[in-house]
Short mmCIF file of C-alpha atoms and ligand atoms in Angstrom, two decimals:
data_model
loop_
_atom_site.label_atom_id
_atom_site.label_comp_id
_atom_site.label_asym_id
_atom_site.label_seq_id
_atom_site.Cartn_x
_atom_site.Cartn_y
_atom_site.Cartn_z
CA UNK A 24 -23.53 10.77 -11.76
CA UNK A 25 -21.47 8.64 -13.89
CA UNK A 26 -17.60 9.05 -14.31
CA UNK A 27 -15.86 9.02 -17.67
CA UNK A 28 -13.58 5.52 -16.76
CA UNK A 29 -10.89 3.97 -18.89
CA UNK A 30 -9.47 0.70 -17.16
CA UNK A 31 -5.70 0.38 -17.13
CA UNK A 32 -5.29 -3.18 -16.94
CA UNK A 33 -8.30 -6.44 -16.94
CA UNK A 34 -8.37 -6.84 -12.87
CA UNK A 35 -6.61 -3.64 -11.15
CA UNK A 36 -5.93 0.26 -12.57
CA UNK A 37 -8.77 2.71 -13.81
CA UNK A 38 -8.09 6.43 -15.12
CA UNK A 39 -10.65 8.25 -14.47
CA UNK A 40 -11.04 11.71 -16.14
CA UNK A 41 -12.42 14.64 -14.09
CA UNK A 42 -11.48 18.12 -13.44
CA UNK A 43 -9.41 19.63 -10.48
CA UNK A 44 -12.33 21.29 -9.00
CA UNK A 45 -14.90 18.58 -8.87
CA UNK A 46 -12.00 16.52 -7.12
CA UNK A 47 -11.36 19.27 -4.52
CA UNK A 48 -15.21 19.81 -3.75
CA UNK A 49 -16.13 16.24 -3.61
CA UNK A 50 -18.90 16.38 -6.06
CA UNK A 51 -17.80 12.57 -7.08
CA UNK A 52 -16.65 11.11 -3.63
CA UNK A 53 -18.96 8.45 -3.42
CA UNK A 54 -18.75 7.04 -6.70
CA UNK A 55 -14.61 7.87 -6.71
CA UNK A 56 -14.55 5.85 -3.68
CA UNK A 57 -16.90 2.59 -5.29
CA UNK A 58 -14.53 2.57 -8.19
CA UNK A 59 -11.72 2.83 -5.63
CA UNK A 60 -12.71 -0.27 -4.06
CA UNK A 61 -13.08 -2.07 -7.47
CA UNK A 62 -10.42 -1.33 -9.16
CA UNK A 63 -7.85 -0.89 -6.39
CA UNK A 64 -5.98 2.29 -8.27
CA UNK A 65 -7.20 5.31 -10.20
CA UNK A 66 -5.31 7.25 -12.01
CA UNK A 67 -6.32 11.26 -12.79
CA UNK A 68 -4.00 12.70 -15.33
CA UNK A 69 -2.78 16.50 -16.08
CA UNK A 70 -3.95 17.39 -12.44
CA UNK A 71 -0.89 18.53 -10.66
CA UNK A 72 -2.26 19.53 -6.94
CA UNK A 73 -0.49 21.14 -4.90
CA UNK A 74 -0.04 20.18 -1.37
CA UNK A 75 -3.21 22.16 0.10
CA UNK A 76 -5.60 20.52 -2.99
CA UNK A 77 -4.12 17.05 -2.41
CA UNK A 78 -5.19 17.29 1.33
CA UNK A 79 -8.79 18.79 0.35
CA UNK A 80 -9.35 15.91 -2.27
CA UNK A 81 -8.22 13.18 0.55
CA UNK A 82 -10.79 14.76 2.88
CA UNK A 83 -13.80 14.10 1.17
CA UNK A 84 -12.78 10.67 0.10
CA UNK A 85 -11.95 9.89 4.40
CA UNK A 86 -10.34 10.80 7.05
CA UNK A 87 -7.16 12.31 6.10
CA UNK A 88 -4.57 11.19 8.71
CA UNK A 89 -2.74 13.48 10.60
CA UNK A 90 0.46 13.36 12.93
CA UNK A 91 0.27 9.28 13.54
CA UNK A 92 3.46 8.17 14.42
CA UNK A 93 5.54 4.89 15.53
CA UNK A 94 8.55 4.77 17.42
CA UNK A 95 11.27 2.19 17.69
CA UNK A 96 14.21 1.94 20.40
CA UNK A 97 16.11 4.86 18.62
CA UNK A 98 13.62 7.10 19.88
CA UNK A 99 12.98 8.37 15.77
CA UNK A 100 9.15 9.35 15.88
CA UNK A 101 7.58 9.05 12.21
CA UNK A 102 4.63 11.40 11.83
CA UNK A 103 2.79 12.27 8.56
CA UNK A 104 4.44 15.11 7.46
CA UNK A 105 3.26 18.60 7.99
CA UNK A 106 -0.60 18.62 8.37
CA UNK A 107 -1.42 15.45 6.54
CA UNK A 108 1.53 15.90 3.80
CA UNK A 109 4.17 13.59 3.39
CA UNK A 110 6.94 14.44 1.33
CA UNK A 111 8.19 10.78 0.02
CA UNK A 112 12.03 10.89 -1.01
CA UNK A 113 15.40 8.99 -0.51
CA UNK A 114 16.89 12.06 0.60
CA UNK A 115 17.11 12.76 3.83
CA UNK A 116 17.48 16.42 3.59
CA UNK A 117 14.00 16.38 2.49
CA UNK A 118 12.30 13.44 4.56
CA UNK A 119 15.15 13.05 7.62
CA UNK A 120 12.73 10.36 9.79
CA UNK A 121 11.31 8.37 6.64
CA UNK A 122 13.86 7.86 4.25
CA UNK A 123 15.71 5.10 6.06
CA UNK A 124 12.50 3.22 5.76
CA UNK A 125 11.82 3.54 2.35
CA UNK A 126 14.23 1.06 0.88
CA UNK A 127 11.54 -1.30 1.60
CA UNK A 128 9.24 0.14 -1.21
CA UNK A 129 11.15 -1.53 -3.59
CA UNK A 130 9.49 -4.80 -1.93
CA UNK A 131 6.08 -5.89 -2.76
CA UNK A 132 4.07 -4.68 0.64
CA UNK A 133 1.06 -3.15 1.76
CA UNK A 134 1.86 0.09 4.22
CA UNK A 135 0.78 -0.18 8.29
CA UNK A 136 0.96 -3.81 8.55
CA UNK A 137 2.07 -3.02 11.83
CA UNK A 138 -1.28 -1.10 13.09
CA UNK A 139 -4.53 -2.87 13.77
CA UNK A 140 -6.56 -1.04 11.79
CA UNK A 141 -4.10 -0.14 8.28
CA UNK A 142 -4.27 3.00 5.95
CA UNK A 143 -7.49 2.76 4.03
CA UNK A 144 -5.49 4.60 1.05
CA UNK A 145 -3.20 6.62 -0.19
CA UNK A 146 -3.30 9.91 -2.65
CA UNK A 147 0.37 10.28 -4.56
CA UNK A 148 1.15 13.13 -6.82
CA UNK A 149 4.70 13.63 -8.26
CA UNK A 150 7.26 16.22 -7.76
CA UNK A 151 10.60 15.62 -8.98
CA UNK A 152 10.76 12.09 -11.17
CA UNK A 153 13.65 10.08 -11.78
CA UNK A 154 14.97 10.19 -15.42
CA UNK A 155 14.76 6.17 -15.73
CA UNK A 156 12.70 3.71 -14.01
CA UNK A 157 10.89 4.39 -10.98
CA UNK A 158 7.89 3.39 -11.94
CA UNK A 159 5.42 1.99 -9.06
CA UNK A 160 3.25 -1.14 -9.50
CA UNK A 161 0.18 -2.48 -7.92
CA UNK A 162 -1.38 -5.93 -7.33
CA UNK A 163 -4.65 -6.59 -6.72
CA UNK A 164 -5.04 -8.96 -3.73
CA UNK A 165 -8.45 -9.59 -3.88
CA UNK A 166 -8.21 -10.84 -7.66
CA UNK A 167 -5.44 -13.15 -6.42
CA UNK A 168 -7.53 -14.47 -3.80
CA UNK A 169 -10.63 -14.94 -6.15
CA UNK A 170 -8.65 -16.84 -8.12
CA UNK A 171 -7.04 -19.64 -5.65
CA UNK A 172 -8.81 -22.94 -5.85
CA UNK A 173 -11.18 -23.31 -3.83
CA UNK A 174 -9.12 -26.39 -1.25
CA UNK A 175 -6.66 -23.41 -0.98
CA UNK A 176 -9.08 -20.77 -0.42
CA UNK A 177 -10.78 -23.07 2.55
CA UNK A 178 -7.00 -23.91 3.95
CA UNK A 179 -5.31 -19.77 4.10
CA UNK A 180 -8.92 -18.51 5.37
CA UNK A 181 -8.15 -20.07 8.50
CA UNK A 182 -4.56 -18.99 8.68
CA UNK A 183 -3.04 -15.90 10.37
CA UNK A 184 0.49 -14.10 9.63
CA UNK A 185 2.68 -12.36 11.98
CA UNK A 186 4.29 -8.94 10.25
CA UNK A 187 7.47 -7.66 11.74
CA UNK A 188 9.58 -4.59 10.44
CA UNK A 189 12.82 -6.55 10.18
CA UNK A 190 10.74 -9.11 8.00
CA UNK A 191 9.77 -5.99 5.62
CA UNK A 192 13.29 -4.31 5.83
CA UNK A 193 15.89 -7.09 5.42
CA UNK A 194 15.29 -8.32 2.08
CA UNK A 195 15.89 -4.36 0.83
CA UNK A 196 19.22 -3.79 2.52
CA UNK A 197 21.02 -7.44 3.84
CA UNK A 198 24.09 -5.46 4.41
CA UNK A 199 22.60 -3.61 7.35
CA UNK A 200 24.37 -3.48 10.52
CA UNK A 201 23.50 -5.38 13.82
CA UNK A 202 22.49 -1.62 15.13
CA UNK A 203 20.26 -0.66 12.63
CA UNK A 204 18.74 -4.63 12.62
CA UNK A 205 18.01 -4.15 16.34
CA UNK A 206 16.14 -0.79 15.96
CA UNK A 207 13.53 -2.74 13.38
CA UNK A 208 13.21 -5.25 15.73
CA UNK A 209 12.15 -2.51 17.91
CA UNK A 210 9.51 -1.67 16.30
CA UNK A 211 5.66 -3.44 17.08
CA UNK A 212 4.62 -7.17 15.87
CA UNK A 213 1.09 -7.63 14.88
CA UNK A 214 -0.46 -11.37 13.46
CA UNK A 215 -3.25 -10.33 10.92
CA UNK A 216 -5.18 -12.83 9.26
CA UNK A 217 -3.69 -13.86 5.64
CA UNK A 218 -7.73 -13.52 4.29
CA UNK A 219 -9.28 -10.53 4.75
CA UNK A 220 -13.04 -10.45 4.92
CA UNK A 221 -13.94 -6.62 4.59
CA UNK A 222 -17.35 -5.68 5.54
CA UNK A 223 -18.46 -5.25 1.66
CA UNK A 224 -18.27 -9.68 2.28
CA UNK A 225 -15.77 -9.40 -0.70
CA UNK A 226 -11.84 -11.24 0.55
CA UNK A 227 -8.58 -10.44 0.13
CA UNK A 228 -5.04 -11.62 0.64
CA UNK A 229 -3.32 -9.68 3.41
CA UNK A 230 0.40 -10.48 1.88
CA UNK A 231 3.41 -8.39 2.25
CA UNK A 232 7.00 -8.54 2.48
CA UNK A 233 6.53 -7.58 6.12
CA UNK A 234 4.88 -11.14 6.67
CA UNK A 235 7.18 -13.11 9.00
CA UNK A 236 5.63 -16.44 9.05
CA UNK A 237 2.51 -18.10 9.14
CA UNK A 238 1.27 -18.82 13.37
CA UNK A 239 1.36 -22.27 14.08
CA UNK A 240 3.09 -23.73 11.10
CA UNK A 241 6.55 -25.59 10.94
CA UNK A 242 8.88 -22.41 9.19
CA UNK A 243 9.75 -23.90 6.17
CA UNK A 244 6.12 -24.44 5.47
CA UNK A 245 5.47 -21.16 6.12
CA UNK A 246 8.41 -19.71 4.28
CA UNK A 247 7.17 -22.05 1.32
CA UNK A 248 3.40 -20.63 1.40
CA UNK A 249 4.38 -17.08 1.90
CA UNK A 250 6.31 -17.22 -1.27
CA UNK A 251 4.28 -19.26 -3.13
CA UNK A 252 0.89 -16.76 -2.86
CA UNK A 253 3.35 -13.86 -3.26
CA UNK A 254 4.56 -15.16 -6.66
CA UNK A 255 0.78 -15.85 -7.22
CA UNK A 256 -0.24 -12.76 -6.36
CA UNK A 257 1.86 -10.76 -8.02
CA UNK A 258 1.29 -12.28 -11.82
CA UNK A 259 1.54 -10.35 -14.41
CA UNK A 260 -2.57 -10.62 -14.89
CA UNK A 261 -3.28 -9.52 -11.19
CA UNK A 262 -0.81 -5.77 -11.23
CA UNK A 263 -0.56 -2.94 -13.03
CA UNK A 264 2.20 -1.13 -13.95
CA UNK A 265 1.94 2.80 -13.70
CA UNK A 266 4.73 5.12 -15.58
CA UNK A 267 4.67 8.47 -14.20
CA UNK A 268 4.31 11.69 -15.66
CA UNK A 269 3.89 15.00 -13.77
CA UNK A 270 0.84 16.25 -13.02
CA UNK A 271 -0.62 12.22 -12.21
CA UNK A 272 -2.11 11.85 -8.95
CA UNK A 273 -2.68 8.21 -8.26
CA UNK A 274 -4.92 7.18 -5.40
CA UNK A 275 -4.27 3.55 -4.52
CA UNK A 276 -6.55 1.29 -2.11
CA UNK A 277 -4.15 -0.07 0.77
CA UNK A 278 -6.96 -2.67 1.84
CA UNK A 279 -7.22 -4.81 -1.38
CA UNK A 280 -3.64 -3.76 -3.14
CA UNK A 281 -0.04 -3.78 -2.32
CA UNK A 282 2.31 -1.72 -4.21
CA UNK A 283 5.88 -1.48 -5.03
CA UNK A 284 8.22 0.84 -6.46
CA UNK A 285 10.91 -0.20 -9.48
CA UNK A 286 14.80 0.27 -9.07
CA UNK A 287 15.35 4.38 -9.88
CA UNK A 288 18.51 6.07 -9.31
CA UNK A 289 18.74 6.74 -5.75
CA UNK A 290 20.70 9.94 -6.59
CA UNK A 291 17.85 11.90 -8.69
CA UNK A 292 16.37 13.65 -6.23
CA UNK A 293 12.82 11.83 -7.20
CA UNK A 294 10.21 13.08 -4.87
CA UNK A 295 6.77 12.71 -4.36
CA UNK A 296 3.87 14.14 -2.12
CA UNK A 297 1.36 11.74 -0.12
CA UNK A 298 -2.02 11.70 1.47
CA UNK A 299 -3.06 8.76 3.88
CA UNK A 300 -6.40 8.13 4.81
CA UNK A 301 -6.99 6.27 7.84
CA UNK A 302 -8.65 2.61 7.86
CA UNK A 303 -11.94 2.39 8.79
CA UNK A 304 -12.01 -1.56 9.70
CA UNK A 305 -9.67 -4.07 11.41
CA UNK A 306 -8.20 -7.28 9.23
CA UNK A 307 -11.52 -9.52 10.30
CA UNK A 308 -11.14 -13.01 9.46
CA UNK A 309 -13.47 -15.38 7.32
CA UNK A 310 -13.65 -17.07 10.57
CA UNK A 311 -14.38 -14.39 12.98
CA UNK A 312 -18.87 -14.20 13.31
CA UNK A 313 -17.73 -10.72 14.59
CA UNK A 314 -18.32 -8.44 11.61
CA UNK A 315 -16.98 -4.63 11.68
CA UNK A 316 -19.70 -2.25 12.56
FE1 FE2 B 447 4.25 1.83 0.68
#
């Protein structure tokens, strides 16, 4: 079967235009999932799910995640929400255990850095927007990759990057207090390789705000490469830009995209709904012989 495909932008971004019901039974998972990993972010317009439809579509594109949680020295426990649904907000009368953590989304990141195996992707419908701004843009790291020259691609395949939660957190809130510094650092460390080799063979950057420096390398080195593929990854010609409108669901691939969100009022109560499905393969390195199963 072939989907009706617009693309959004020349390397990331595709709407795609199907009805609610073919989403919810999966009659186009296979080929919603190829396009998924091409394009890094569809977009399905006019589809509002609710919260029991969101988690239906997720489970035929993988294994909707359910319940994982991590747990720093404050003893907070962040699960997925109830069943699978995560309701995404500032507020913390809706979202008490996430929304201290969310000020990082204004960063450009990719989510789980701190697991082995990150989110394969994430399904986001909205339910209250903010009147201005609030958009949420995507990069597509294995564009940026494709597009190093080829000494640089030979010299970061080699490289790996330690990811820390105070590395992800600190930039988004520099006023924070020594307390609320020492509960990130709390929180697990995990080195992934900077070039991911997925078991398609196709690369990507693994870049995020959460990446802390680069193993082995003098820091201002590392500082100076970190933020040098970060400003190249995140041209204009490798993101797209998505403006929300109710009733989107956007499904974003967490493998070969980060994402970030742009400055909204903090007070507007905007609030969205989330799916995660789990990852299905480690951060392998160009290096490693060891391929995923
Ligand atoms: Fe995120």
């Amino acid at each position: 079967m072939i989907l009706n495909v617009t693309h959004l932008s020349p390397r990331t971004g595709s709407e795609v235009k199907i009805g609610k019901a073919e989403l919810v039974n999966g009659a186009y998972a296979q080929e919603i999932r190829a396009l998924l990993d091409q394009r890094g972010v569809l977009l399905f317009r006019g589809l509002a799910p609710d919260d029991n439809e969101l988690r239906a579509i997720a489970r035929t594109l993988g294994d909707l995640r359910i319940g994982a949680s991590k747990r720093g020295s404050d003893g907070a426990t962040l699960t997925e929400g109830e069943d699978g649904l995560l309701k995404v907000s500032l507020d913390e009368k809706v979202n008490p255990q996430y929304a201290r953590f969310l000020i990082g989304n204004c960063l450009w990141h990719m989510d789980g850095t701190y697991e082995e195996v990150p989110p394969l992707a994430t399904l986001f419908t909205p339910y209250k927007l903010s009147r201005e701004g609030g958009d949420t843009m995507f990069a597509n790291t294995y564009a940026a990759f494709e597009d190093l020259p080829e000494d640089e691609r030979a010299r970061v395949e080699h490289l790996n990057v330690v990811h820390t939660m105070q590395a992800a957190l600190f930039p988004a809130k520099r006023d924070c207090t020594p307390e609320e510094f020492a509960v990130w650092c709390s929180y697990p460390v995990r080195s992934h390789p900077l070039v991911w080799r997925h078991k398609s063979g196709r690369k990507s950057l693994v870049l995020s705000t959460s990446g802390a420096y680069v193993e082995g390398m003098h820091p201002a080195e590392s500082h100076d490469l970190l933020q040098r593929l970060m400003a190249h990854a995140t041209q204009e010609k490798y993101t797209y830009r998505h403006k929300w409108q109710m009733g989107d669901m956007v499904i974003w691939d967490n493998t070969g995209t980060m994402h970030r969100v742009m400055p909204f009022d903090r007070e507007s109560g905007r609030e969205f709904h989330r799916c995660t499905l789990n990852g299905e393969e480690p951060i392998t390195a160009s290096s490693d012989k060891r391929l995923p199963a």
